[in-house]
Amino acid sequence: MRSLILMAAAAALAFAGPAFAADHQVKMLNKGEKGAMVFEPDFVQAAPGDTVTFVIVDKGHNAESIKGMTPEGGEPFKGKINEEVKVTLDKEGIWGVKCTPHYGMGMVAVIKVGEAAVPEEALAVKHPGKAKTKMAELLAQAAQ
């Protein structure tokens, strides 16, 4: 009887594995596949409850949510320079992310949580310099 209970517990744990939330790793880089001052990847498709960890690879970066680009009820976040940031995404929607010192250079990312559409508020946010073009591309990807 005891071994039957242990086998049942082991089977339950094996099937429960996929139910755990994922942790998506995003690197903060001076140079990546898409050029200078980038998040890699710059687009993340996540499920509600997943986490995203912004990993310092090169110094001088941070990760911060962009005002107007967090889902309703979502908690904005702001990491310090040279600090790893881990964010749990409990609200479905579009999350815009920037590296504050390199925002104008286009160091932005988009996290799409669930299957939410891109809201008008996110499309209306004004971005400086290269971030404007880069964010338009990422939001188009999120809309697909």
XYZ file of C-alpha atoms in Angstrom:
144
model
C 0.000 0.000 0.000
C 2.814 2.390 0.888
C 4.550 1.912 -2.466
C 1.237 2.512 -4.263
C 0.895 5.868 -2.472
C 4.485 6.806 -3.338
C 3.922 5.900 -6.994
C 0.727 7.961 -7.078
C 2.536 10.943 -5.524
C 5.393 10.653 -8.033
C 2.918 10.493 -10.917
C 1.082 13.556 -9.610
C 4.342 15.507 -9.445
C 5.306 14.423 -12.952
C 2.012 15.673 -14.380
C 2.055 18.878 -12.310
C 5.365 20.024 -13.869
C 3.847 21.859 -16.853
C 1.470 23.747 -14.530
C 4.376 25.726 -13.045
C 4.883 29.214 -14.426
C 7.755 29.811 -16.827
C 10.687 32.169 -16.221
C 11.696 34.015 -19.388
C 15.290 35.303 -19.428
C 15.934 38.627 -21.186
C 19.541 39.784 -21.527
C 20.542 43.450 -21.336
C 23.324 43.902 -23.882
C 25.581 46.593 -25.335
C 25.596 44.623 -28.587
C 23.335 41.819 -29.733
C 21.949 40.190 -32.861
C 19.848 43.282 -33.693
C 22.522 45.911 -33.043
C 23.701 48.090 -30.184
C 21.940 48.630 -26.838
C 19.334 45.869 -26.962
C 17.195 43.575 -24.909
C 17.547 40.012 -26.180
C 14.963 38.794 -26.902
C 13.090 42.062 -27.377
C 9.695 40.322 -27.672
C 8.419 37.788 -25.155
C 5.149 35.843 -25.351
C 4.209 34.880 -21.800
C 1.306 33.377 -19.903
C -0.332 34.989 -16.870
C 1.742 34.101 -13.804
C 5.009 33.762 -15.740
C 8.050 35.740 -14.685
C 10.539 37.658 -16.778
C 14.071 38.055 -15.461
C 16.093 40.901 -16.973
C 19.691 39.695 -16.719
C 22.669 42.052 -16.607
C 25.185 40.897 -19.194
C 26.787 44.282 -19.876
C 26.880 47.058 -17.267
C 25.050 50.360 -17.552
C 21.507 49.069 -18.139
C 18.229 48.775 -16.281
C 14.716 47.530 -17.034
C 11.703 49.743 -16.394
C 8.075 49.556 -17.476
C 6.993 52.337 -19.824
C 4.265 54.644 -18.529
C 1.061 53.966 -20.457
C 2.226 50.501 -21.490
C 1.199 48.319 -18.555
C -2.077 46.416 -18.461
C -4.901 47.752 -16.303
C -4.180 46.627 -12.756
C -0.582 45.742 -13.632
C 2.120 46.927 -11.254
C 4.736 49.176 -12.931
C 8.355 48.280 -12.178
C 11.699 50.093 -12.239
C 15.038 48.389 -11.735
C 18.222 50.186 -10.765
C 21.202 50.457 -13.105
C 23.239 47.214 -13.076
C 20.484 45.376 -11.183
C 18.829 42.134 -12.252
C 15.065 42.603 -12.289
C 12.530 39.806 -11.890
C 8.901 40.633 -12.670
C 5.888 38.365 -12.197
C 3.319 39.121 -14.875
C -0.033 38.472 -13.289
C -2.114 40.691 -15.585
C -2.889 39.811 -19.185
C -1.963 42.475 -21.723
C 0.937 44.370 -23.275
C 3.912 45.429 -21.171
C 6.348 47.970 -22.666
C 9.880 47.949 -21.231
C 12.772 50.377 -21.616
C 16.346 50.776 -20.500
C 16.223 54.321 -19.136
C 19.735 55.446 -20.208
C 19.379 53.934 -23.702
C 15.672 54.532 -24.392
C 16.336 57.056 -27.182
C 18.769 54.590 -28.775
C 15.927 52.088 -29.142
C 16.577 49.812 -26.165
C 12.978 48.704 -25.703
C 11.088 45.432 -25.406
C 7.495 44.214 -25.424
C 6.056 41.442 -23.326
C 2.693 40.075 -24.425
C 0.918 38.234 -21.644
C -1.882 35.969 -22.827
C -3.786 36.704 -26.007
C -4.725 40.326 -25.325
C -4.981 42.800 -28.184
C -2.672 45.815 -28.302
C -4.623 48.612 -26.575
C -4.979 52.075 -28.087
C -3.257 53.557 -25.011
C -0.087 51.599 -25.787
C -0.158 52.721 -29.419
C -0.537 56.367 -28.335
C 2.605 56.435 -26.158
C 5.293 58.735 -27.593
C 8.820 57.286 -27.730
C 12.085 59.168 -28.316
C 14.532 58.633 -31.183
C 15.028 55.079 -32.421
C 12.648 53.735 -29.785
C 9.723 55.065 -31.836
C 10.491 52.824 -34.841
C 11.546 49.846 -32.731
C 8.409 49.988 -30.571
C 6.173 50.220 -33.652
C 7.778 47.005 -34.964
C 7.365 45.218 -31.632
C 3.731 46.273 -31.240
C 3.009 45.048 -34.779
C 4.519 41.698 -33.766
C 2.361 41.649 -30.620
C -0.759 42.300 -32.708
C -0.237 39.125 -34.774
